[in-house]
PDB file of C-alpha atoms in Angstrom:
ATOM      1  CA  MET F   1       2.323   8.367  19.842  1.00  0.00           C
ATOM      2  CA  THR F   2       0.146  11.108  20.593  1.00  0.00           C
ATOM      3  CA  GLU F   3      -2.508  10.830  23.401  1.00  0.00           C
ATOM      4  CA  GLY F   4      -5.787   8.858  22.424  1.00  0.00           C
ATOM      5  CA  ALA F   5      -3.708   7.222  19.511  1.00  0.00           C
ATOM      6  CA  THR F   6      -3.653   3.516  19.096  1.00  0.00           C
ATOM      7  CA  ALA F   7      -1.069   1.045  17.694  1.00  0.00           C
ATOM      8  CA  SER F   8      -3.035   0.920  14.418  1.00  0.00           C
ATOM      9  CA  ASP F   9      -2.417   4.740  14.124  1.00  0.00           C
ATOM     10  CA  SER F  10       1.319   4.347  14.003  1.00  0.00           C
ATOM     11  CA  PRO F  11       3.203   4.995  10.690  1.00  0.00           C
ATOM     12  CA  PHE F  12       4.828   1.560  10.992  1.00  0.00           C
ATOM     13  CA  ILE F  13       1.511  -0.362  10.988  1.00  0.00           C
ATOM     14  CA  LYS F  14       0.041   2.142   8.387  1.00  0.00           C
ATOM     15  CA  GLY F  15       3.100   1.199   6.103  1.00  0.00           C
ATOM     16  CA  ARG F  16       2.663  -2.560   6.576  1.00  0.00           C
ATOM     17  CA  ASN F  17      -1.001  -2.316   5.821  1.00  0.00           C
ATOM     18  CA  ALA F  18      -0.272  -0.230   2.850  1.00  0.00           C
ATOM     19  CA  ARG F  19       1.742  -2.934   1.416  1.00  0.00           C
ATOM     20  CA  VAL F  20      -0.520  -5.459   2.160  1.00  0.00           C
ATOM     21  CA  TYR F  21      -3.339  -3.727   0.484  1.00  0.00           C
ATOM     22  CA  GLY F  22      -1.517  -3.043  -2.735  1.00  0.00           C
ATOM     23  CA  LYS F  23      -0.405   0.614  -2.364  1.00  0.00           C
ATOM     24  CA  THR F  24       2.819   1.741  -3.783  1.00  0.00           C
ATOM     25  CA  ARG F  25       5.987   2.750  -1.766  1.00  0.00           C
ATOM     26  CA  GLU F  26       5.658   6.142  -3.359  1.00  0.00           C
ATOM     27  CA  SER F  27       2.300   6.633  -1.865  1.00  0.00           C
ATOM     28  CA  CYS F  28       3.858   7.244   1.616  1.00  0.00           C
ATOM     29  CA  PRO F  29       2.008  10.163   3.023  1.00  0.00           C
ATOM     30  CA  TYR F  30       4.800  11.537   5.374  1.00  0.00           C
ATOM     31  CA  PRO F  31       7.269  14.218   4.533  1.00  0.00           C
ATOM     32  CA  GLU F  32      10.714  13.494   3.291  1.00  0.00           C
ATOM     33  CA  GLY F  33      13.378  13.270   6.069  1.00  0.00           C
ATOM     34  CA  SER F  34      10.574  12.528   8.885  1.00  0.00           C
ATOM     35  CA  GLU F  35      10.844   9.868  11.478  1.00  0.00           C
ATOM     36  CA  ASP F  36       7.341   9.005  10.517  1.00  0.00           C
ATOM     37  CA  ARG F  37       8.314   8.459   6.778  1.00  0.00           C
ATOM     38  CA  THR F  38      11.259   6.211   7.705  1.00  0.00           C
ATOM     39  CA  ALA F  39       9.060   3.897   9.952  1.00  0.00           C
ATOM     40  CA  TRP F  40       6.506   4.005   7.161  1.00  0.00           C
ATOM     41  CA  LEU F  41       8.900   3.000   4.499  1.00  0.00           C
ATOM     42  CA  GLN F  42      10.729   0.325   6.825  1.00  0.00           C
ATOM     43  CA  ALA F  43       7.452  -1.361   7.339  1.00  0.00           C
ATOM     44  CA  TRP F  44       6.390  -1.184   3.621  1.00  0.00           C
ATOM     45  CA  ASP F  45       9.770  -2.791   2.819  1.00  0.00           C
ATOM     46  CA  GLU F  46       9.500  -5.582   5.454  1.00  0.00           C
ATOM     47  CA  ALA F  47       5.849  -6.502   4.455  1.00  0.00           C
ATOM     48  CA  GLY F  48       7.225  -7.415   1.087  1.00  0.00           C
ATOM     49  CA  THR F  49      10.211  -9.653   2.300  1.00  0.00           C
ATOM     50  CA  ASP F  50       7.994 -12.887   2.262  1.00  0.00           C
ATOM     51  CA  ASP F  51       6.520 -12.628  -1.200  1.00  0.00           C
ATOM     52  CA  GLN F  52       9.690 -11.673  -2.819  1.00  0.00           C
ATOM     53  CA  GLY F  53      11.749 -14.624  -1.246  1.00  0.00           C
ATOM     54  CA  GLY F  54      13.755 -12.470   1.146  1.00  0.00           C
ATOM     55  CA  ASN F  55      15.113 -13.609   4.515  1.00  0.00           C
ATOM     56  CA  THR F  56      12.424 -14.580   6.707  1.00  0.00           C
ATOM     57  CA  ALA F  57      14.848 -16.258   9.170  1.00  0.00           C
ATOM     58  CA  GLU F  58      14.104 -13.277  11.880  1.00  0.00           C
ATOM     59  CA  ILE F  59      10.228 -14.192  11.511  1.00  0.00           C
ATOM     60  CA  ASP F  60       9.122 -16.458  14.357  1.00  0.00           C
ATOM     61  CA  LYS F  61       6.774 -18.763  12.634  1.00  0.00           C
ATOM     62  CA  GLY F  62       6.288 -21.113  15.713  1.00  0.00           C
ATOM     63  CA  THR F  63       8.349 -23.905  14.570  1.00  0.00           C
ATOM     64  CA  VAL F  64       8.591 -27.049  16.842  1.00  0.00           C
ATOM     65  CA  ASP F  65      11.698 -29.139  17.283  1.00  0.00           C
ATOM     66  CA  THR F  66      11.501 -32.413  15.928  1.00  0.00           C
ATOM     67  CA  VAL F  67      12.726 -35.339  18.074  1.00  0.00           C
TER      68      VAL F  67
END
């Protein structure tokens, strides 16, 4: 991350937010082959896992063991 940048400036967070707010995958603003594009697309894909019935086992939902 560049000096003065915040976590919300990261391509990963921007990709997640894009999915949450209804942007298309094709709207990724980063150039083909860049690390930023890879991060943005990964986050965009992961943000859609829950609403598409995907594997959510990796997400910590704060479950409590039953006795």
